[in-house]
PDB file of C-alpha atoms in Angstrom:
ATOM      1  CA  ASP A  17     -23.970  24.926  59.024  1.00 96.00           C
ATOM      2  CA  ILE A  18     -21.788  24.763  55.938  1.00 97.00           C
ATOM      3  CA  GLN A  19     -21.264  28.127  54.270  1.00 98.00           C
ATOM      4  CA  MET A  20     -20.836  28.264  50.513  1.00 98.00           C
ATOM      5  CA  THR A  21     -18.841  31.251  49.289  1.00 98.00           C
ATOM      6  CA  GLN A  22     -19.299  31.783  45.585  1.00 98.00           C
ATOM      7  CA  SER A  23     -17.161  34.103  43.503  1.00 98.00           C
ATOM      8  CA  PRO A  24     -17.383  36.339  41.700  1.00 98.00           C
ATOM      9  CA  SER A  25     -20.848  37.634  42.578  1.00 98.00           C
ATOM     10  CA  ALA A  26     -21.063  39.255  39.148  1.00 98.00           C
ATOM     11  CA  MET A  27     -18.954  39.357  36.056  1.00 97.00           C
ATOM     12  CA  SER A  28     -19.101  40.467  32.469  1.00 97.00           C
ATOM     13  CA  ALA A  29     -17.667  38.480  29.594  1.00 96.00           C
ATOM     14  CA  SER A  30     -17.833  38.215  25.828  1.00 96.00           C
ATOM     15  CA  VAL A  31     -19.124  35.504  23.557  1.00 96.00           C
ATOM     16  CA  GLY A  32     -16.349  32.983  23.084  1.00 97.00           C
ATOM     17  CA  ASP A  33     -14.664  33.704  26.423  1.00 97.00           C
ATOM     18  CA  ARG A  34     -13.688  30.997  28.873  1.00 98.00           C
ATOM     19  CA  VAL A  35     -15.340  31.624  32.232  1.00 97.00           C
ATOM     20  CA  THR A  36     -14.728  30.091  35.643  1.00 98.00           C
ATOM     21  CA  ILE A  37     -16.952  30.418  38.702  1.00 98.00           C
ATOM     22  CA  THR A  38     -15.756  29.181  42.071  1.00 98.00           C
ATOM     23  CA  CYS A  39     -17.521  27.904  45.171  1.00 98.00           C
ATOM     24  CA  ARG A  40     -15.690  27.394  48.408  1.00 98.00           C
ATOM     25  CA  ALA A  41     -17.236  25.373  51.228  1.00 98.00           C
ATOM     26  CA  SER A  42     -16.517  26.114  54.874  1.00 98.00           C
ATOM     27  CA  GLN A  43     -15.833  22.412  55.402  1.00 98.00           C
ATOM     28  CA  GLY A  44     -15.461  19.324  53.272  1.00 97.00           C
ATOM     29  CA  ILE A  45     -18.547  18.274  51.331  1.00 97.00           C
ATOM     30  CA  GLY A  46     -17.324  15.198  49.486  1.00 95.00           C
ATOM     31  CA  ASN A  47     -18.813  15.165  46.001  1.00 95.00           C
ATOM     32  CA  TYR A  48     -22.185  16.572  47.042  1.00 96.00           C
ATOM     33  CA  LEU A  49     -21.933  19.684  44.923  1.00 97.00           C
ATOM     34  CA  THR A  50     -24.442  20.716  42.267  1.00 98.00           C
ATOM     35  CA  TRP A  51     -24.529  23.669  39.878  1.00 98.00           C
ATOM     36  CA  PHE A  52     -27.686  25.405  38.638  1.00 98.00           C
ATOM     37  CA  GLN A  53     -28.321  27.989  35.950  1.00 98.00           C
ATOM     38  CA  GLN A  54     -31.180  30.465  36.170  1.00 98.00           C
ATOM     39  CA  LYS A  55     -32.237  32.885  33.469  1.00 97.00           C
ATOM     40  CA  PRO A  56     -34.325  35.951  34.343  1.00 95.00           C
ATOM     41  CA  GLY A  57     -37.926  35.023  35.057  1.00 96.00           C
ATOM     42  CA  LYS A  58     -37.226  31.322  34.584  1.00 98.00           C
ATOM     43  CA  VAL A  59     -37.019  28.275  36.789  1.00 98.00           C
ATOM     44  CA  PRO A  60     -33.535  27.100  37.842  1.00 98.00           C
ATOM     45  CA  LYS A  61     -32.037  24.358  35.717  1.00 98.00           C
ATOM     46  CA  ARG A  62     -29.553  21.764  36.954  1.00 98.00           C
ATOM     47  CA  LEU A  63     -26.334  21.777  34.958  1.00 98.00           C
ATOM     48  CA  ILE A  64     -23.950  19.550  36.887  1.00 98.00           C
ATOM     49  CA  TYR A  65     -24.267  17.221  39.884  1.00 97.00           C
ATOM     50  CA  GLY A  66     -21.806  15.142  41.829  1.00 96.00           C
ATOM     51  CA  VAL A  67     -19.174  17.865  41.181  1.00 97.00           C
ATOM     52  CA  SER A  68     -18.595  16.922  37.558  1.00 98.00           C
ATOM     53  CA  THR A  69     -21.471  14.882  36.092  1.00 97.00           C
ATOM     54  CA  LEU A  70     -23.135  16.784  33.277  1.00 98.00           C
ATOM     55  CA  GLN A  71     -26.929  16.789  33.332  1.00 97.00           C
ATOM     56  CA  SER A  72     -28.455  15.159  30.278  1.00 96.00           C
ATOM     57  CA  GLY A  73     -28.957  17.683  27.491  1.00 97.00           C
ATOM     58  CA  VAL A  74     -26.499  20.239  28.866  1.00 98.00           C
ATOM     59  CA  PRO A  75     -23.853  21.300  26.337  1.00 98.00           C
ATOM     60  CA  SER A  76     -20.358  19.931  26.806  1.00 98.00           C
ATOM     61  CA  ARG A  77     -18.892  23.438  27.057  1.00 98.00           C
ATOM     62  CA  PHE A  78     -20.031  23.287  30.694  1.00 98.00           C
ATOM     63  CA  SER A  79     -17.829  21.367  33.095  1.00 98.00           C
ATOM     64  CA  GLY A  80     -17.370  21.040  36.821  1.00 98.00           C
ATOM     65  CA  SER A  81     -14.386  20.116  38.906  1.00 98.00           C
ATOM     66  CA  GLY A  82     -12.983  20.281  42.400  1.00 98.00           C
ATOM     67  CA  SER A  83     -12.783  18.375  45.620  1.00 96.00           C
ATOM     68  CA  GLY A  84     -12.891  18.853  49.337  1.00 93.00           C
ATOM     69  CA  THR A  85     -13.838  22.475  49.800  1.00 97.00           C
ATOM     70  CA  GLU A  86     -13.105  24.149  46.462  1.00 98.00           C
ATOM     71  CA  PHE A  87     -15.162  23.655  43.331  1.00 98.00           C
ATOM     72  CA  THR A  88     -15.374  25.299  39.938  1.00 98.00           C
ATOM     73  CA  LEU A  89     -17.847  25.616  37.105  1.00 98.00           C
ATOM     74  CA  THR A  90     -16.197  26.314  33.769  1.00 98.00           C
ATOM     75  CA  ILE A  91     -17.803  27.419  30.535  1.00 98.00           C
ATOM     76  CA  SER A  92     -15.232  26.793  27.847  1.00 97.00           C
ATOM     77  CA  SER A  93     -16.615  29.133  25.189  1.00 96.00           C
ATOM     78  CA  LEU A  94     -19.458  31.419  26.195  1.00 97.00           C
ATOM     79  CA  GLN A  95     -22.530  31.417  24.021  1.00 96.00           C
ATOM     80  CA  PRO A  96     -25.244  34.106  24.006  1.00 94.00           C
ATOM     81  CA  GLU A  97     -27.684  31.787  25.794  1.00 95.00           C
ATOM     82  CA  ASP A  98     -25.249  31.309  28.705  1.00 97.00           C
ATOM     83  CA  PHE A  99     -25.746  34.788  30.105  1.00 93.00           C
ATOM     84  CA  ALA A 100     -27.618  34.001  33.304  1.00 97.00           C
ATOM     85  CA  SER A 101     -27.139  33.539  37.040  1.00 98.00           C
ATOM     86  CA  TYR A 102     -25.341  30.495  38.372  1.00 98.00           C
ATOM     87  CA  TYR A 103     -25.640  28.908  41.810  1.00 98.00           C
ATOM     88  CA  CYS A 104     -23.758  26.156  43.576  1.00 98.00           C
ATOM     89  CA  LEU A 105     -25.423  23.957  46.182  1.00 98.00           C
ATOM     90  CA  GLN A 106     -23.891  21.721  48.818  1.00 98.00           C
ATOM     91  CA  HIS A 107     -26.028  18.752  49.834  1.00 96.00           C
ATOM     92  CA  ASN A 108     -23.528  16.890  51.940  1.00 96.00           C
ATOM     93  CA  SER A 109     -25.086  17.817  55.257  1.00 96.00           C
ATOM     94  CA  TYR A 110     -28.193  19.521  56.539  1.00 97.00           C
ATOM     95  CA  PRO A 111     -29.158  22.254  56.214  1.00 97.00           C
ATOM     96  CA  TYR A 112     -28.305  22.294  52.545  1.00 98.00           C
ATOM     97  CA  THR A 113     -26.888  25.627  51.423  1.00 98.00           C
ATOM     98  CA  PHE A 114     -26.593  27.508  48.151  1.00 98.00           C
ATOM     99  CA  GLY A 115     -23.879  29.911  47.178  1.00 98.00           C
ATOM    100  CA  GLN A 116     -25.053  33.491  46.831  1.00 98.00           C
ATOM    101  CA  GLY A 117     -24.979  33.290  43.051  1.00 98.00           C
ATOM    102  CA  THR A 118     -22.957  34.662  40.149  1.00 98.00           C
ATOM    103  CA  LYS A 119     -24.610  36.939  37.628  1.00 98.00           C
ATOM    104  CA  LEU A 120     -22.915  36.566  34.267  1.00 97.00           C
ATOM    105  CA  GLU A 121     -23.525  39.507  31.965  1.00 96.00           C
ATOM    106  CA  ILE A 122     -22.561  40.403  28.431  1.00 88.00           C
ATOM    107  CA  LYS A 123     -19.546  42.681  28.055  1.00 87.00           C
TER     108      LYS A 123
ATOM    109  CA  GLU B   8     -42.206  13.775  31.774  1.00 96.00           C
ATOM    110  CA  VAL B   9     -41.905  15.011  35.338  1.00 98.00           C
ATOM    111  CA  GLN B  10     -44.411  17.737  36.179  1.00 98.00           C
ATOM    112  CA  LEU B  11     -44.669  19.684  39.408  1.00 98.00           C
ATOM    113  CA  VAL B  12     -47.445  22.205  39.960  1.00 98.00           C
ATOM    114  CA  GLU B  13     -47.436  24.360  43.082  1.00 98.00           C
ATOM    115  CA  SER B  14     -50.455  26.164  44.462  1.00 98.00           C
ATOM    116  CA  GLY B  15     -51.628  27.931  47.586  1.00 98.00           C
ATOM    117  CA  GLY B  16     -49.531  31.074  47.526  1.00 98.00           C
ATOM    118  CA  GLY B  17     -50.948  34.499  48.215  1.00 98.00           C
ATOM    119  CA  LEU B  18     -50.889  37.542  50.444  1.00 98.00           C
ATOM    120  CA  VAL B  19     -50.839  36.941  54.192  1.00 98.00           C
ATOM    121  CA  GLN B  20     -50.254  39.178  57.174  1.00 98.00           C
ATOM    122  CA  PRO B  21     -47.220  38.770  59.433  1.00 98.00           C
ATOM    123  CA  GLY B  22     -47.932  36.086  62.000  1.00 98.00           C
ATOM    124  CA  GLY B  23     -50.370  34.358  59.686  1.00 98.00           C
ATOM    125  CA  SER B  24     -50.354  30.897  58.134  1.00 98.00           C
ATOM    126  CA  LEU B  25     -50.460  29.451  54.663  1.00 98.00           C
ATOM    127  CA  ARG B  26     -50.372  25.949  53.225  1.00 98.00           C
ATOM    128  CA  LEU B  27     -48.672  25.312  49.912  1.00 98.00           C
ATOM    129  CA  SER B  28     -49.327  22.250  47.789  1.00 98.00           C
ATOM    130  CA  CYS B  29     -47.387  20.598  44.998  1.00 98.00           C
ATOM    131  CA  ALA B  30     -49.053  18.134  42.631  1.00 98.00           C
ATOM    132  CA  ALA B  31     -46.526  15.743  41.117  1.00 98.00           C
ATOM    133  CA  SER B  32     -46.793  13.536  38.048  1.00 98.00           C
ATOM    134  CA  GLY B  33     -44.594  11.676  35.603  1.00 98.00           C
ATOM    135  CA  PHE B  34     -42.687   9.636  38.191  1.00 97.00           C
ATOM    136  CA  THR B  35     -43.370   7.266  41.090  1.00 97.00           C
ATOM    137  CA  PHE B  36     -43.775   9.951  43.740  1.00 98.00           C
ATOM    138  CA  SER B  37     -43.609   7.573  46.691  1.00 97.00           C
ATOM    139  CA  ASP B  38     -40.075   6.486  45.747  1.00 96.00           C
ATOM    140  CA  TYR B  39     -38.494   9.909  46.136  1.00 97.00           C
ATOM    141  CA  TYR B  40     -37.441  12.393  48.746  1.00 97.00           C
ATOM    142  CA  MET B  41     -38.832  15.836  47.874  1.00 98.00           C
ATOM    143  CA  ASP B  42     -37.549  19.343  48.577  1.00 98.00           C
ATOM    144  CA  TRP B  43     -38.861  22.881  48.814  1.00 98.00           C
ATOM    145  CA  VAL B  44     -36.628  25.754  47.687  1.00 98.00           C
ATOM    146  CA  ARG B  45     -37.506  29.453  47.824  1.00 98.00           C
ATOM    147  CA  GLN B  46     -36.300  32.648  46.212  1.00 98.00           C
ATOM    148  CA  ALA B  47     -37.013  36.094  47.624  1.00 98.00           C
ATOM    149  CA  PRO B  48     -37.636  38.799  44.997  1.00 97.00           C
ATOM    150  CA  GLY B  49     -34.352  39.705  43.319  1.00 97.00           C
ATOM    151  CA  LYS B  50     -32.375  37.388  45.596  1.00 98.00           C
ATOM    152  CA  GLY B  51     -30.703  34.009  45.426  1.00 98.00           C
ATOM    153  CA  LEU B  52     -31.953  30.494  46.062  1.00 98.00           C
ATOM    154  CA  GLU B  53     -32.546  29.170  49.565  1.00 98.00           C
ATOM    155  CA  TRP B  54     -33.189  25.531  50.424  1.00 98.00           C
ATOM    156  CA  VAL B  55     -36.221  25.333  52.736  1.00 98.00           C
ATOM    157  CA  GLY B  56     -36.503  21.670  53.608  1.00 98.00           C
ATOM    158  CA  ARG B  57     -36.952  18.049  52.626  1.00 98.00           C
ATOM    159  CA  THR B  58     -39.181  15.097  53.296  1.00 98.00           C
ATOM    160  CA  ARG B  59     -37.850  11.587  53.014  1.00 97.00           C
ATOM    161  CA  ASP B  60     -39.829   8.614  51.727  1.00 96.00           C
ATOM    162  CA  LYS B  61     -41.890   5.980  53.585  1.00 96.00           C
ATOM    163  CA  PRO B  62     -38.957   3.549  54.159  1.00 96.00           C
ATOM    164  CA  ASN B  63     -37.284   6.443  55.961  1.00 96.00           C
ATOM    165  CA  SER B  64     -40.394   7.199  57.998  1.00 97.00           C
ATOM    166  CA  TYR B  65     -41.189  10.408  56.126  1.00 97.00           C
ATOM    167  CA  THR B  66     -38.694  12.215  58.308  1.00 98.00           C
ATOM    168  CA  THR B  67     -37.957  15.843  57.525  1.00 98.00           C
ATOM    169  CA  GLU B  68     -35.121  18.367  57.536  1.00 98.00           C
ATOM    170  CA  TYR B  69     -35.365  22.158  57.559  1.00 98.00           C
ATOM    171  CA  ALA B  70     -33.340  25.295  57.111  1.00 98.00           C
ATOM    172  CA  ALA B  71     -32.621  27.088  60.363  1.00 97.00           C
ATOM    173  CA  SER B  72     -34.616  30.095  59.171  1.00 98.00           C
ATOM    174  CA  VAL B  73     -37.874  28.099  59.039  1.00 98.00           C
ATOM    175  CA  LYS B  74     -37.346  25.350  61.604  1.00 98.00           C
ATOM    176  CA  GLY B  75     -40.161  25.264  64.146  1.00 98.00           C
ATOM    177  CA  ARG B  76     -42.457  27.364  61.933  1.00 98.00           C
ATOM    178  CA  PHE B  77     -42.702  25.336  58.717  1.00 98.00           C
ATOM    179  CA  THR B  78     -43.760  21.717  58.326  1.00 98.00           C
ATOM    180  CA  ILE B  79     -43.314  19.571  55.242  1.00 98.00           C
ATOM    181  CA  SER B  80     -45.644  16.652  54.655  1.00 98.00           C
ATOM    182  CA  ARG B  81     -46.727  14.448  51.786  1.00 98.00           C
ATOM    183  CA  ASP B  82     -49.598  12.261  50.663  1.00 98.00           C
ATOM    184  CA  ASP B  83     -48.221   9.485  48.498  1.00 98.00           C
ATOM    185  CA  SER B  84     -51.732   8.289  47.626  1.00 98.00           C
ATOM    186  CA  LYS B  85     -52.366  11.651  45.963  1.00 98.00           C
ATOM    187  CA  ASN B  86     -48.837  12.305  44.659  1.00 98.00           C
ATOM    188  CA  SER B  87     -48.806  15.517  46.635  1.00 98.00           C
ATOM    189  CA  LEU B  88     -46.301  17.476  48.665  1.00 98.00           C
ATOM    190  CA  PHE B  89     -47.228  20.147  51.197  1.00 98.00           C
ATOM    191  CA  LEU B  90     -45.596  23.024  53.042  1.00 98.00           C
ATOM    192  CA  GLN B  91     -47.429  24.307  56.087  1.00 98.00           C
ATOM    193  CA  MET B  92     -46.107  27.753  56.979  1.00 98.00           C
ATOM    194  CA  ASN B  93     -46.975  29.261  60.357  1.00 98.00           C
ATOM    195  CA  SER B  94     -45.889  32.420  62.166  1.00 98.00           C
ATOM    196  CA  LEU B  95     -44.993  33.967  58.841  1.00 98.00           C
ATOM    197  CA  LYS B  96     -42.551  36.854  58.725  1.00 98.00           C
ATOM    198  CA  THR B  97     -41.987  39.511  56.070  1.00 98.00           C
ATOM    199  CA  GLU B  98     -38.682  37.816  55.251  1.00 98.00           C
ATOM    200  CA  ASP B  99     -40.598  34.697  54.179  1.00 98.00           C
ATOM    201  CA  THR B 100     -41.829  36.609  51.132  1.00 98.00           C
ATOM    202  CA  ALA B 101     -40.582  34.556  48.187  1.00 98.00           C
ATOM    203  CA  LEU B 102     -41.382  32.339  45.253  1.00 98.00           C
ATOM    204  CA  TYR B 103     -41.627  28.799  46.613  1.00 98.00           C
ATOM    205  CA  TYR B 104     -40.534  25.931  44.388  1.00 98.00           C
ATOM    206  CA  CYS B 105     -41.286  22.248  44.737  1.00 98.00           C
ATOM    207  CA  THR B 106     -38.379  20.165  43.416  1.00 98.00           C
ATOM    208  CA  TYR B 107     -37.851  16.559  42.326  1.00 97.00           C
ATOM    209  CA  PRO B 108     -34.390  15.154  43.040  1.00 96.00           C
ATOM    210  CA  GLY B 109     -34.004  12.837  40.063  1.00 94.00           C
ATOM    211  CA  CYS B 110     -32.509  10.030  42.092  1.00 91.00           C
ATOM    212  CA  THR B 111     -33.686   7.849  44.937  1.00 87.00           C
ATOM    213  CA  SER B 112     -32.117   7.730  48.383  1.00 82.00           C
ATOM    214  CA  GLY B 113     -31.786  11.482  48.509  1.00 83.00           C
ATOM    215  CA  TRP B 114     -28.217  11.962  47.374  1.00 88.00           C
ATOM    216  CA  CYS B 115     -29.163  14.511  44.715  1.00 92.00           C
ATOM    217  CA  LEU B 116     -31.476  17.507  44.341  1.00 95.00           C
ATOM    218  CA  GLY B 117     -33.105  19.709  41.766  1.00 96.00           C
ATOM    219  CA  ASP B 118     -33.531  17.583  38.648  1.00 97.00           C
ATOM    220  CA  ALA B 119     -36.935  19.169  38.022  1.00 98.00           C
ATOM    221  CA  TRP B 120     -38.682  22.238  39.408  1.00 98.00           C
ATOM    222  CA  GLY B 121     -42.219  23.517  39.433  1.00 98.00           C
ATOM    223  CA  GLN B 122     -43.032  27.025  38.253  1.00 98.00           C
ATOM    224  CA  GLY B 123     -43.303  28.197  41.839  1.00 98.00           C
ATOM    225  CA  THR B 124     -46.016  29.828  43.909  1.00 98.00           C
ATOM    226  CA  LEU B 125     -45.577  33.339  45.286  1.00 98.00           C
ATOM    227  CA  VAL B 126     -46.004  34.018  48.982  1.00 98.00           C
ATOM    228  CA  THR B 127     -46.167  37.644  50.079  1.00 98.00           C
ATOM    229  CA  VAL B 128     -46.102  38.449  53.781  1.00 98.00           C
ATOM    230  CA  SER B 129     -47.169  42.017  54.377  1.00 98.00           C
ATOM    231  CA  SER B 130     -49.535  44.074  56.487  1.00 97.00           C
TER     232      SER B 130
END
């Protein structure tokens, strides 16, 4: 099985900060990497798929990049509504696997 | 608008069984692979499994943690997805989500999610 190691597991940041979250796969996953955002008590929401394709309606301050085994989600300028948990998902091979999540909190 | 409504969750004893359903609308259900994802209380997301479409013989894939105990099926005539859960363990306690991929041929996942149905396994 492919392991997805996401870092950091938690972080605090301020409005306006640039934030980067990383996911590292235990083997190559091509471009089958998706990022989700989940706010407390809410359903997960897809932000980015295919490593870097922004989901319709998602603000352009979110971006994804990477290749092979290392991938990043970047928020260019944090807004109050961005404080949430973020998860990466590899869907290159079965069983699909999520990263353990990053909880982004207000500093 | 895509809508997914799960049902069938509840309290069940270890070793018991439960069948979850997901009623889908707003898209041509038969054209899409469908996935189940779960989330234990206070924990992260875990992919449970997938069913492919009719051209791909409705074949299924599962996470190792549920393989041999859970079975995913679908009824395209009723736009419904199912998750049969047998030999339930306390670690199966979670909110179970039905998800719509948003693309055909299964290369993506998670474009839309239901609200989830809670399964609690406890004596």
